[in-house]
């Protein structure tokens, strides 16, 4: 006798839930979309208002101040190559998306990471959620972004924030939990409140680890922003996507090389900042 196990309509449930959310909260999502798009336009216009040589010089100066002459020379050569290849504006658009997505992800992740560090119950709840978020294929995050925010850069930022947030939460929790017990007990002995202990002892000592989380968030944001070109996000990702559609491997390689240069610069800059904090 054959038994047919009924199929769980998980996909239908998800679609129904998304339809409900997009219908009931359309006003909220439109407001978020307009605000985010205004922020993107403002930052884009500000960065593009500067002449290429001026922005290049500012970035090189920042690299020299934070890391030294080697990174400054590398930044000058890399950015000059991007300028020469005609990819300056797409690079600015990508940088804007990475900056906004990273800021939003860190603003959300820091309180959650702190809460997970001080509460074992919340830690046990959020860790499986982070595992789920980090193992879900990145492309899947693009799907719910479209009904909420439509096609474009805002949807790209929404998907990027979800994809890039888990490392910042994990590293914040790890950094606070790794603060030596003796120092925490000493703060308790001096009568510190929980807030004083967190702000004056645990967060400053965990800053190098926290910066490691921000570094990972930036790297994941950059990778996701490129993928988000599939749903209309502007930048270097759209150059790669256009090259794929037109079967132009040379153009795709140039845009990919620009992404690599950006990734190396952002990685070295955040690592330099992390190293300076550790040295202090």
mmCIF file of N, CA and C in Angstrom, residues 147-276:
data_model
loop_
_atom_site.group_PDB
_atom_site.id
_atom_site.type_symbol
_atom_site.label_atom_id
_atom_site.label_comp_id
_atom_site.label_asym_id
_atom_site.label_seq_id
_atom_site.Cartn_x
_atom_site.Cartn_y
_atom_site.Cartn_z
ATOM 1 N N UNK A 147 9.682 42.973 -3.956
ATOM 2 C CA UNK A 147 8.313 43.402 -3.605
ATOM 3 C C UNK A 147 8.272 44.510 -2.573
ATOM 4 N N UNK A 148 9.285 44.569 -1.697
ATOM 5 C CA UNK A 148 9.283 45.619 -0.677
ATOM 6 C C UNK A 148 9.672 46.982 -1.257
ATOM 7 N N UNK A 149 10.732 47.010 -2.039
ATOM 8 C CA UNK A 149 11.304 48.296 -2.449
ATOM 9 C C UNK A 149 11.402 48.480 -3.962
ATOM 10 N N UNK A 150 10.959 47.500 -4.741
ATOM 11 C CA UNK A 150 11.040 47.623 -6.189
ATOM 12 C C UNK A 150 12.455 47.375 -6.699
ATOM 13 N N UNK A 151 12.615 47.488 -7.996
ATOM 14 C CA UNK A 151 13.930 47.258 -8.604
ATOM 15 C C UNK A 151 14.779 48.517 -8.469
ATOM 16 N N UNK A 152 16.048 48.336 -8.073
ATOM 17 C CA UNK A 152 16.946 49.489 -7.976
ATOM 18 C C UNK A 152 17.914 49.370 -6.816
ATOM 19 N N UNK A 153 18.569 50.463 -6.524
ATOM 20 C CA UNK A 153 19.640 50.454 -5.525
ATOM 21 C C UNK A 153 19.116 50.243 -4.108
ATOM 22 N N UNK A 154 17.904 50.712 -3.811
ATOM 23 C CA UNK A 154 17.373 50.543 -2.453
ATOM 24 C C UNK A 154 17.190 49.061 -2.132
ATOM 25 N N UNK A 155 16.669 48.319 -3.074
ATOM 26 C CA UNK A 155 16.540 46.871 -2.868
ATOM 27 C C UNK A 155 17.913 46.227 -2.682
ATOM 28 N N UNK A 156 18.883 46.722 -3.428
ATOM 29 C CA UNK A 156 20.247 46.203 -3.277
ATOM 30 C C UNK A 156 20.789 46.447 -1.889
ATOM 31 N N UNK A 157 20.526 47.626 -1.343
ATOM 32 C CA UNK A 157 20.998 47.922 0.011
ATOM 33 C C UNK A 157 20.270 47.056 1.030
ATOM 34 N N UNK A 158 18.960 46.872 0.856
ATOM 35 C CA UNK A 158 18.182 46.025 1.770
ATOM 36 C C UNK A 158 18.776 44.611 1.823
ATOM 37 N N UNK A 159 19.004 44.016 0.663
ATOM 38 C CA UNK A 159 19.562 42.665 0.617
ATOM 39 C C UNK A 159 20.985 42.642 1.176
ATOM 40 N N UNK A 160 21.742 43.690 0.900
ATOM 41 C CA UNK A 160 23.129 43.738 1.377
ATOM 42 C C UNK A 160 23.198 43.833 2.893
ATOM 43 N N UNK A 161 22.311 44.625 3.486
ATOM 44 C CA UNK A 161 22.311 44.767 4.949
ATOM 45 C C UNK A 161 22.047 43.422 5.617
ATOM 46 N N UNK A 162 21.054 42.703 5.123
ATOM 47 C CA UNK A 162 20.733 41.393 5.727
ATOM 48 C C UNK A 162 21.898 40.425 5.563
ATOM 49 N N UNK A 163 22.517 40.452 4.387
ATOM 50 C CA UNK A 163 23.605 39.506 4.107
ATOM 51 C C UNK A 163 24.872 39.832 4.896
ATOM 52 N N UNK A 164 25.132 41.141 5.117
ATOM 53 C CA UNK A 164 26.424 41.539 5.702
ATOM 54 C C UNK A 164 26.375 41.755 7.205
ATOM 55 N N UNK A 165 25.203 41.693 7.807
ATOM 56 C CA UNK A 165 25.075 42.032 9.221
ATOM 57 C C UNK A 165 25.614 40.971 10.205
ATOM 58 N N UNK A 166 25.457 39.684 9.936
ATOM 59 C CA UNK A 166 25.853 38.674 10.932
ATOM 60 C C UNK A 166 27.290 38.793 11.465
ATOM 61 N N UNK A 167 28.310 39.040 10.632
ATOM 62 C CA UNK A 167 29.665 39.123 11.228
ATOM 63 C C UNK A 167 29.803 40.244 12.254
ATOM 64 N N UNK A 168 29.141 41.372 12.012
ATOM 65 C CA UNK A 168 29.246 42.472 12.976
ATOM 66 C C UNK A 168 28.633 42.080 14.316
ATOM 67 N N UNK A 169 27.519 41.344 14.283
ATOM 68 C CA UNK A 169 26.895 40.882 15.539
ATOM 69 C C UNK A 169 27.806 39.883 16.241
ATOM 70 N N UNK A 170 28.317 38.925 15.482
ATOM 71 C CA UNK A 170 29.174 37.889 16.077
ATOM 72 C C UNK A 170 30.435 38.488 16.703
ATOM 73 N N UNK A 171 31.120 39.375 15.975
ATOM 74 C CA UNK A 171 32.376 39.924 16.473
ATOM 75 C C UNK A 171 32.143 40.844 17.667
ATOM 76 N N UNK A 172 31.011 41.571 17.671
ATOM 77 C CA UNK A 172 30.708 42.410 18.832
ATOM 78 C C UNK A 172 30.507 41.553 20.074
ATOM 79 N N UNK A 173 29.741 40.493 19.915
ATOM 80 C CA UNK A 173 29.507 39.572 21.034
ATOM 81 C C UNK A 173 30.819 38.936 21.501
ATOM 82 N N UNK A 174 31.594 38.472 20.542
ATOM 83 C CA UNK A 174 32.869 37.815 20.870
ATOM 84 C C UNK A 174 33.819 38.779 21.581
ATOM 85 N N UNK A 175 33.917 40.010 21.059
ATOM 86 C CA UNK A 175 34.844 40.973 21.663
ATOM 87 C C UNK A 175 34.487 41.282 23.098
ATOM 88 N N UNK A 176 33.214 41.478 23.377
ATOM 89 C CA UNK A 176 32.804 41.808 24.758
ATOM 90 C C UNK A 176 32.989 40.606 25.674
ATOM 91 N N UNK A 177 32.682 39.427 25.178
ATOM 92 C CA UNK A 177 32.824 38.230 26.020
ATOM 93 C C UNK A 177 34.278 37.854 26.271
ATOM 94 N N UNK A 178 35.180 38.357 25.423
ATOM 95 C CA UNK A 178 36.601 38.031 25.596
ATOM 96 C C UNK A 178 37.325 39.012 26.529
ATOM 97 N N UNK A 179 36.642 40.026 26.992
ATOM 98 C CA UNK A 179 37.289 40.947 27.945
ATOM 99 C C UNK A 179 37.656 40.163 29.204
ATOM 100 N N UNK A 180 38.900 40.290 29.676
ATOM 101 C CA UNK A 180 39.322 39.501 30.849
ATOM 102 C C UNK A 180 38.386 39.683 32.044
ATOM 103 N N UNK A 181 38.080 38.567 32.685
ATOM 104 C CA UNK A 181 37.160 38.602 33.825
ATOM 105 C C UNK A 181 37.683 39.482 34.952
ATOM 106 N N UNK A 182 39.027 39.504 35.121
ATOM 107 C CA UNK A 182 39.600 40.302 36.207
ATOM 108 C C UNK A 182 39.258 41.780 36.062
ATOM 109 N N UNK A 183 39.272 42.265 34.810
ATOM 110 C CA UNK A 183 38.969 43.683 34.573
ATOM 111 C C UNK A 183 37.490 43.979 34.840
ATOM 112 N N UNK A 184 36.641 43.045 34.462
ATOM 113 C CA UNK A 184 35.203 43.225 34.714
ATOM 114 C C UNK A 184 34.943 43.211 36.215
ATOM 115 N N UNK A 185 35.611 42.301 36.913
ATOM 116 C CA UNK A 185 35.433 42.231 38.374
ATOM 117 C C UNK A 185 35.982 43.480 39.052
ATOM 118 N N UNK A 186 37.081 44.005 38.519
ATOM 119 C CA UNK A 186 37.636 45.239 39.083
ATOM 120 C C UNK A 186 36.654 46.397 38.915
ATOM 121 N N UNK A 187 35.996 46.462 37.739
ATOM 122 C CA UNK A 187 34.989 47.509 37.523
ATOM 123 C C UNK A 187 33.830 47.338 38.495
ATOM 124 N N UNK A 188 33.435 46.086 38.722
ATOM 125 C CA UNK A 188 32.369 45.834 39.706
ATOM 126 C C UNK A 188 32.799 46.259 41.103
ATOM 127 N N UNK A 189 34.073 45.977 41.432
ATOM 128 C CA UNK A 189 34.572 46.304 42.776
ATOM 129 C C UNK A 189 34.575 47.813 43.019
ATOM 130 N N UNK A 190 34.763 48.584 41.953
ATOM 131 C CA UNK A 190 34.760 50.049 42.103
ATOM 132 C C UNK A 190 33.334 50.624 42.022
ATOM 133 N N UNK A 191 32.356 49.757 42.016
ATOM 134 C CA UNK A 191 30.970 50.221 42.061
ATOM 135 C C UNK A 191 30.422 50.707 40.731
ATOM 136 N N UNK A 192 30.986 50.263 39.616
ATOM 137 C CA UNK A 192 30.484 50.693 38.305
ATOM 138 C C UNK A 192 29.099 50.110 38.045
ATOM 139 N N UNK A 193 28.272 50.913 37.407
ATOM 140 C CA UNK A 193 26.976 50.387 36.978
ATOM 141 C C UNK A 193 27.193 49.534 35.732
ATOM 142 N N UNK A 194 26.140 48.844 35.312
ATOM 143 C CA UNK A 194 26.278 47.987 34.126
ATOM 144 C C UNK A 194 26.623 48.820 32.892
ATOM 145 N N UNK A 195 26.001 50.008 32.800
ATOM 146 C CA UNK A 195 26.279 50.871 31.640
ATOM 147 C C UNK A 195 27.714 51.391 31.670
ATOM 148 N N UNK A 196 28.172 51.832 32.852
ATOM 149 C CA UNK A 196 29.557 52.319 32.968
ATOM 150 C C UNK A 196 30.545 51.213 32.629
ATOM 151 N N UNK A 197 30.260 50.011 33.110
ATOM 152 C CA UNK A 197 31.164 48.879 32.837
ATOM 153 C C UNK A 197 31.227 48.593 31.334
ATOM 154 N N UNK A 198 30.067 48.688 30.690
ATOM 155 C CA UNK A 198 30.016 48.405 29.253
ATOM 156 C C UNK A 198 30.729 49.497 28.446
ATOM 157 N N UNK A 199 30.435 50.756 28.774
ATOM 158 C CA UNK A 199 30.936 51.872 27.961
ATOM 159 C C UNK A 199 32.419 52.150 28.230
ATOM 160 N N UNK A 200 32.851 52.014 29.499
ATOM 161 C CA UNK A 200 34.216 52.412 29.845
ATOM 162 C C UNK A 200 35.209 51.255 29.920
ATOM 163 N N UNK A 201 34.720 50.028 29.972
ATOM 164 C CA UNK A 201 35.651 48.891 30.077
ATOM 165 C C UNK A 201 35.477 47.920 28.898
ATOM 166 N N UNK A 202 34.270 47.382 28.761
ATOM 167 C CA UNK A 202 34.097 46.282 27.808
ATOM 168 C C UNK A 202 34.173 46.735 26.341
ATOM 169 N N UNK A 203 33.476 47.826 26.008
ATOM 170 C CA UNK A 203 33.510 48.263 24.611
ATOM 171 C C UNK A 203 34.890 48.758 24.168
ATOM 172 N N UNK A 204 35.584 49.590 24.978
ATOM 173 C CA UNK A 204 36.927 50.007 24.535
ATOM 174 C C UNK A 204 37.890 48.835 24.353
ATOM 175 N N UNK A 205 37.835 47.851 25.272
ATOM 176 C CA UNK A 205 38.757 46.720 25.167
ATOM 177 C C UNK A 205 38.389 45.781 24.012
ATOM 178 N N UNK A 206 37.129 45.785 23.635
ATOM 179 C CA UNK A 206 36.720 44.894 22.543
ATOM 180 C C UNK A 206 36.794 45.579 21.184
ATOM 181 N N UNK A 207 37.267 46.812 21.141
ATOM 182 C CA UNK A 207 37.246 47.581 19.886
ATOM 183 C C UNK A 207 38.031 46.914 18.744
ATOM 184 N N UNK A 208 39.229 46.361 18.982
ATOM 185 C CA UNK A 208 39.929 45.693 17.865
ATOM 186 C C UNK A 208 39.119 44.542 17.268
ATOM 187 N N UNK A 209 38.484 43.731 18.117
ATOM 188 C CA UNK A 209 37.644 42.640 17.607
ATOM 189 C C UNK A 209 36.431 43.192 16.880
ATOM 190 N N UNK A 210 35.870 44.248 17.447
ATOM 191 C CA UNK A 210 34.694 44.873 16.822
ATOM 192 C C UNK A 210 35.041 45.408 15.432
ATOM 193 N N UNK A 211 36.246 45.969 15.306
ATOM 194 C CA UNK A 211 36.676 46.474 13.998
ATOM 195 C C UNK A 211 36.852 45.331 12.998
ATOM 196 N N UNK A 212 37.244 44.157 13.519
ATOM 197 C CA UNK A 212 37.322 42.986 12.650
ATOM 198 C C UNK A 212 35.955 42.640 12.080
ATOM 199 N N UNK A 213 34.914 42.765 12.906
ATOM 200 C CA UNK A 213 33.560 42.514 12.434
ATOM 201 C C UNK A 213 33.136 43.526 11.388
ATOM 202 N N UNK A 214 33.497 44.785 11.608
ATOM 203 C CA UNK A 214 33.146 45.821 10.634
ATOM 204 C C UNK A 214 33.879 45.572 9.311
ATOM 205 N N UNK A 215 35.123 45.125 9.431
ATOM 206 C CA UNK A 215 35.887 44.780 8.223
ATOM 207 C C UNK A 215 35.172 43.697 7.415
ATOM 208 N N UNK A 216 34.713 42.663 8.109
ATOM 209 C CA UNK A 216 34.007 41.579 7.412
ATOM 210 C C UNK A 216 32.690 42.076 6.810
ATOM 211 N N UNK A 217 32.026 42.971 7.529
ATOM 212 C CA UNK A 217 30.770 43.523 7.018
ATOM 213 C C UNK A 217 31.003 44.319 5.735
ATOM 214 N N UNK A 218 32.087 45.088 5.717
ATOM 215 C CA UNK A 218 32.409 45.863 4.515
ATOM 216 C C UNK A 218 32.693 44.936 3.334
ATOM 217 N N UNK A 219 33.469 43.890 3.580
ATOM 218 C CA UNK A 219 33.811 42.965 2.497
ATOM 219 C C UNK A 219 32.557 42.261 1.958
ATOM 220 N N UNK A 220 31.683 41.821 2.881
ATOM 221 C CA UNK A 220 30.458 41.161 2.425
ATOM 222 C C UNK A 220 29.538 42.145 1.715
ATOM 223 N N UNK A 221 29.513 43.395 2.189
ATOM 224 C CA UNK A 221 28.690 44.416 1.523
ATOM 225 C C UNK A 221 29.158 44.620 0.095
ATOM 226 N N UNK A 222 30.468 44.678 -0.086
ATOM 227 C CA UNK A 222 31.002 44.890 -1.426
ATOM 228 C C UNK A 222 30.630 43.732 -2.351
ATOM 229 N N UNK A 223 30.757 42.502 -1.841
ATOM 230 C CA UNK A 223 30.427 41.348 -2.685
ATOM 231 C C UNK A 223 28.934 41.327 -3.018
ATOM 232 N N UNK A 224 28.094 41.692 -2.043
ATOM 233 C CA UNK A 224 26.650 41.646 -2.273
ATOM 234 C C UNK A 224 26.181 42.785 -3.169
ATOM 235 N N UNK A 225 26.808 43.941 -3.033
ATOM 236 C CA UNK A 225 26.432 45.077 -3.879
ATOM 237 C C UNK A 225 26.669 44.748 -5.350
ATOM 238 N N UNK A 226 27.720 43.996 -5.609
ATOM 239 C CA UNK A 226 27.991 43.578 -6.992
ATOM 240 C C UNK A 226 26.907 42.621 -7.481
ATOM 241 N N UNK A 227 26.521 41.675 -6.612
ATOM 242 C CA UNK A 227 25.459 40.728 -6.997
ATOM 243 C C UNK A 227 24.134 41.459 -7.189
ATOM 244 N N UNK A 228 23.921 42.507 -6.371
ATOM 245 C CA UNK A 228 22.648 43.241 -6.419
ATOM 246 C C UNK A 228 22.431 43.956 -7.745
ATOM 247 N N UNK A 229 23.437 43.984 -8.590
ATOM 248 C CA UNK A 229 23.240 44.560 -9.932
ATOM 249 C C UNK A 229 22.166 43.799 -10.689
ATOM 250 N N UNK A 230 21.926 42.546 -10.312
ATOM 251 C CA UNK A 230 20.897 41.745 -10.984
ATOM 252 C C UNK A 230 19.504 42.314 -10.765
ATOM 253 N N UNK A 231 19.315 43.117 -9.700
ATOM 254 C CA UNK A 231 17.992 43.706 -9.477
ATOM 255 C C UNK A 231 18.048 45.227 -9.663
ATOM 256 N N UNK A 232 19.038 45.671 -10.427
ATOM 257 C CA UNK A 232 19.037 47.072 -10.838
ATOM 258 C C UNK A 232 19.903 48.004 -10.034
ATOM 259 N N UNK A 233 20.727 47.485 -9.094
ATOM 260 C CA UNK A 233 21.619 48.368 -8.342
ATOM 261 C C UNK A 233 22.732 48.859 -9.265
ATOM 262 N N UNK A 234 23.009 50.151 -9.192
ATOM 263 C CA UNK A 234 24.039 50.720 -10.061
ATOM 264 C C UNK A 234 25.434 50.447 -9.512
ATOM 265 N N UNK A 235 26.428 50.734 -10.340
ATOM 266 C CA UNK A 235 27.807 50.584 -9.879
ATOM 267 C C UNK A 235 28.599 49.603 -10.718
ATOM 268 N N UNK A 236 29.695 49.123 -10.144
ATOM 269 C CA UNK A 236 30.565 48.207 -10.874
ATOM 270 C C UNK A 236 29.870 46.877 -11.167
ATOM 271 N N UNK A 237 28.972 46.482 -10.289
ATOM 272 C CA UNK A 237 28.228 45.242 -10.512
ATOM 273 C C UNK A 237 27.417 45.299 -11.795
ATOM 274 N N UNK A 238 26.817 46.467 -12.053
ATOM 275 C CA UNK A 238 26.023 46.593 -13.281
ATOM 276 C C UNK A 238 26.924 46.533 -14.512
ATOM 277 N N UNK A 239 28.180 47.007 -14.370
ATOM 278 C CA UNK A 239 29.131 46.890 -15.488
ATOM 279 C C UNK A 239 29.456 45.422 -15.765
ATOM 280 N N UNK A 240 29.650 44.653 -14.677
ATOM 281 C CA UNK A 240 29.916 43.217 -14.846
ATOM 282 C C UNK A 240 28.706 42.530 -15.467
ATOM 283 N N UNK A 241 27.529 42.858 -14.943
ATOM 284 C CA UNK A 241 26.291 42.226 -15.435
ATOM 285 C C UNK A 241 26.062 42.549 -16.899
ATOM 286 N N UNK A 242 26.337 43.808 -17.288
ATOM 287 C CA UNK A 242 26.177 44.215 -18.690
ATOM 288 C C UNK A 242 27.163 43.454 -19.585
ATOM 289 N N UNK A 243 28.376 43.268 -19.082
ATOM 290 C CA UNK A 243 29.383 42.536 -19.864
ATOM 291 C C UNK A 243 28.977 41.081 -20.064
ATOM 292 N N UNK A 244 28.348 40.500 -19.026
ATOM 293 C CA UNK A 244 27.877 39.113 -19.157
ATOM 294 C C UNK A 244 26.775 39.021 -20.215
ATOM 295 N N UNK A 245 25.829 39.962 -20.145
ATOM 296 C CA UNK A 245 24.700 39.918 -21.075
ATOM 297 C C UNK A 245 25.145 40.118 -22.515
ATOM 298 N N UNK A 246 26.192 40.940 -22.711
ATOM 299 C CA UNK A 246 26.649 41.233 -24.078
ATOM 300 C C UNK A 246 27.823 40.353 -24.498
ATOM 301 N N UNK A 247 28.188 39.440 -23.594
ATOM 302 C CA UNK A 247 29.309 38.532 -23.845
ATOM 303 C C UNK A 247 30.576 39.316 -24.223
ATOM 304 N N UNK A 248 30.956 40.229 -23.326
ATOM 305 C CA UNK A 248 32.174 41.028 -23.541
ATOM 306 C C UNK A 248 33.108 40.795 -22.361
ATOM 307 N N UNK A 249 33.909 39.744 -22.439
ATOM 308 C CA UNK A 249 34.753 39.354 -21.298
ATOM 309 C C UNK A 249 35.757 40.430 -20.899
ATOM 310 N N UNK A 250 36.226 41.214 -21.864
ATOM 311 C CA UNK A 250 37.208 42.265 -21.537
ATOM 312 C C UNK A 250 36.606 43.307 -20.609
ATOM 313 N N UNK A 251 35.391 43.767 -20.934
ATOM 314 C CA UNK A 251 34.731 44.749 -20.086
ATOM 315 C C UNK A 251 34.451 44.174 -18.697
ATOM 316 N N UNK A 252 34.037 42.909 -18.684
ATOM 317 C CA UNK A 252 33.763 42.257 -17.401
ATOM 318 C C UNK A 252 35.007 42.151 -16.539
ATOM 319 N N UNK A 253 36.159 41.848 -17.186
ATOM 320 C CA UNK A 253 37.405 41.741 -16.432
ATOM 321 C C UNK A 253 37.816 43.091 -15.853
ATOM 322 N N UNK A 254 37.647 44.151 -16.650
ATOM 323 C CA UNK A 254 38.006 45.493 -16.159
ATOM 324 C C UNK A 254 37.172 45.883 -14.945
ATOM 325 N N UNK A 255 35.856 45.644 -15.023
ATOM 326 C CA UNK A 255 34.995 45.977 -13.882
ATOM 327 C C UNK A 255 35.329 45.092 -12.680
ATOM 328 N N UNK A 256 35.613 43.812 -12.936
ATOM 329 C CA UNK A 256 35.993 42.920 -11.841
ATOM 330 C C UNK A 256 37.289 43.358 -11.186
ATOM 331 N N UNK A 257 38.242 43.825 -12.007
ATOM 332 C CA UNK A 257 39.514 44.315 -11.458
ATOM 333 C C UNK A 257 39.287 45.554 -10.586
ATOM 334 N N UNK A 258 38.373 46.411 -10.999
ATOM 335 C CA UNK A 258 38.058 47.589 -10.184
ATOM 336 C C UNK A 258 37.456 47.185 -8.840
ATOM 337 N N UNK A 259 36.619 46.146 -8.854
ATOM 338 C CA UNK A 259 36.044 45.650 -7.592
ATOM 339 C C UNK A 259 37.151 45.124 -6.681
ATOM 340 N N UNK A 260 38.107 44.403 -7.255
ATOM 341 C CA UNK A 260 39.222 43.866 -6.465
ATOM 342 C C UNK A 260 40.039 45.009 -5.848
ATOM 343 N N UNK A 261 40.315 46.038 -6.627
ATOM 344 C CA UNK A 261 41.079 47.184 -6.100
ATOM 345 C C UNK A 261 40.324 47.842 -4.948
ATOM 346 N N UNK A 262 39.014 48.031 -5.141
ATOM 347 C CA UNK A 262 38.208 48.612 -4.060
ATOM 348 C C UNK A 262 38.240 47.744 -2.814
ATOM 349 N N UNK A 263 38.095 46.434 -2.994
ATOM 350 C CA UNK A 263 38.086 45.511 -1.853
ATOM 351 C C UNK A 263 39.413 45.566 -1.102
ATOM 352 N N UNK A 264 40.513 45.598 -1.848
ATOM 353 C CA UNK A 264 41.833 45.628 -1.195
ATOM 354 C C UNK A 264 42.029 46.931 -0.427
ATOM 355 N N UNK A 265 41.598 48.038 -1.024
ATOM 356 C CA UNK A 265 41.751 49.328 -0.341
ATOM 357 C C UNK A 265 40.930 49.378 0.942
ATOM 358 N N UNK A 266 39.649 48.988 0.844
ATOM 359 C CA UNK A 266 38.782 49.021 2.026
ATOM 360 C C UNK A 266 39.288 48.061 3.101
ATOM 361 N N UNK A 267 39.760 46.901 2.674
ATOM 362 C CA UNK A 267 40.274 45.920 3.635
ATOM 363 C C UNK A 267 41.516 46.449 4.347
ATOM 364 N N UNK A 268 42.459 46.987 3.592
ATOM 365 C CA UNK A 268 43.702 47.486 4.215
ATOM 366 C C UNK A 268 43.420 48.685 5.115
ATOM 367 N N UNK A 269 42.495 49.541 4.692
ATOM 368 C CA UNK A 269 42.180 50.714 5.513
ATOM 369 C C UNK A 269 41.575 50.305 6.850
ATOM 370 N N UNK A 270 40.600 49.404 6.829
ATOM 371 C CA UNK A 270 39.978 48.995 8.093
ATOM 372 C C UNK A 270 40.947 48.185 8.948
ATOM 373 N N UNK A 271 41.805 47.403 8.300
ATOM 374 C CA UNK A 271 42.808 46.670 9.081
ATOM 375 C C UNK A 271 43.814 47.624 9.719
ATOM 376 N N UNK A 272 44.166 48.679 9.025
ATOM 377 C CA UNK A 272 45.082 49.671 9.588
ATOM 378 C C UNK A 272 44.461 50.343 10.802
ATOM 379 N N UNK A 273 43.180 50.692 10.674
ATOM 380 C CA UNK A 273 42.489 51.314 11.801
ATOM 381 C C UNK A 273 42.417 50.350 12.979
ATOM 382 N N UNK A 274 42.165 49.080 12.668
ATOM 383 C CA UNK A 274 42.107 48.058 13.721
ATOM 384 C C UNK A 274 43.466 47.909 14.406
ATOM 385 N N UNK A 275 44.545 47.930 13.597
ATOM 386 C CA UNK A 275 45.885 47.800 14.150
ATOM 387 C C UNK A 275 46.254 48.965 15.046
ATOM 388 N N UNK A 276 45.815 50.175 14.661
ATOM 389 C CA UNK A 276 46.104 51.356 15.485
ATOM 390 C C UNK A 276 45.391 51.265 16.821
#
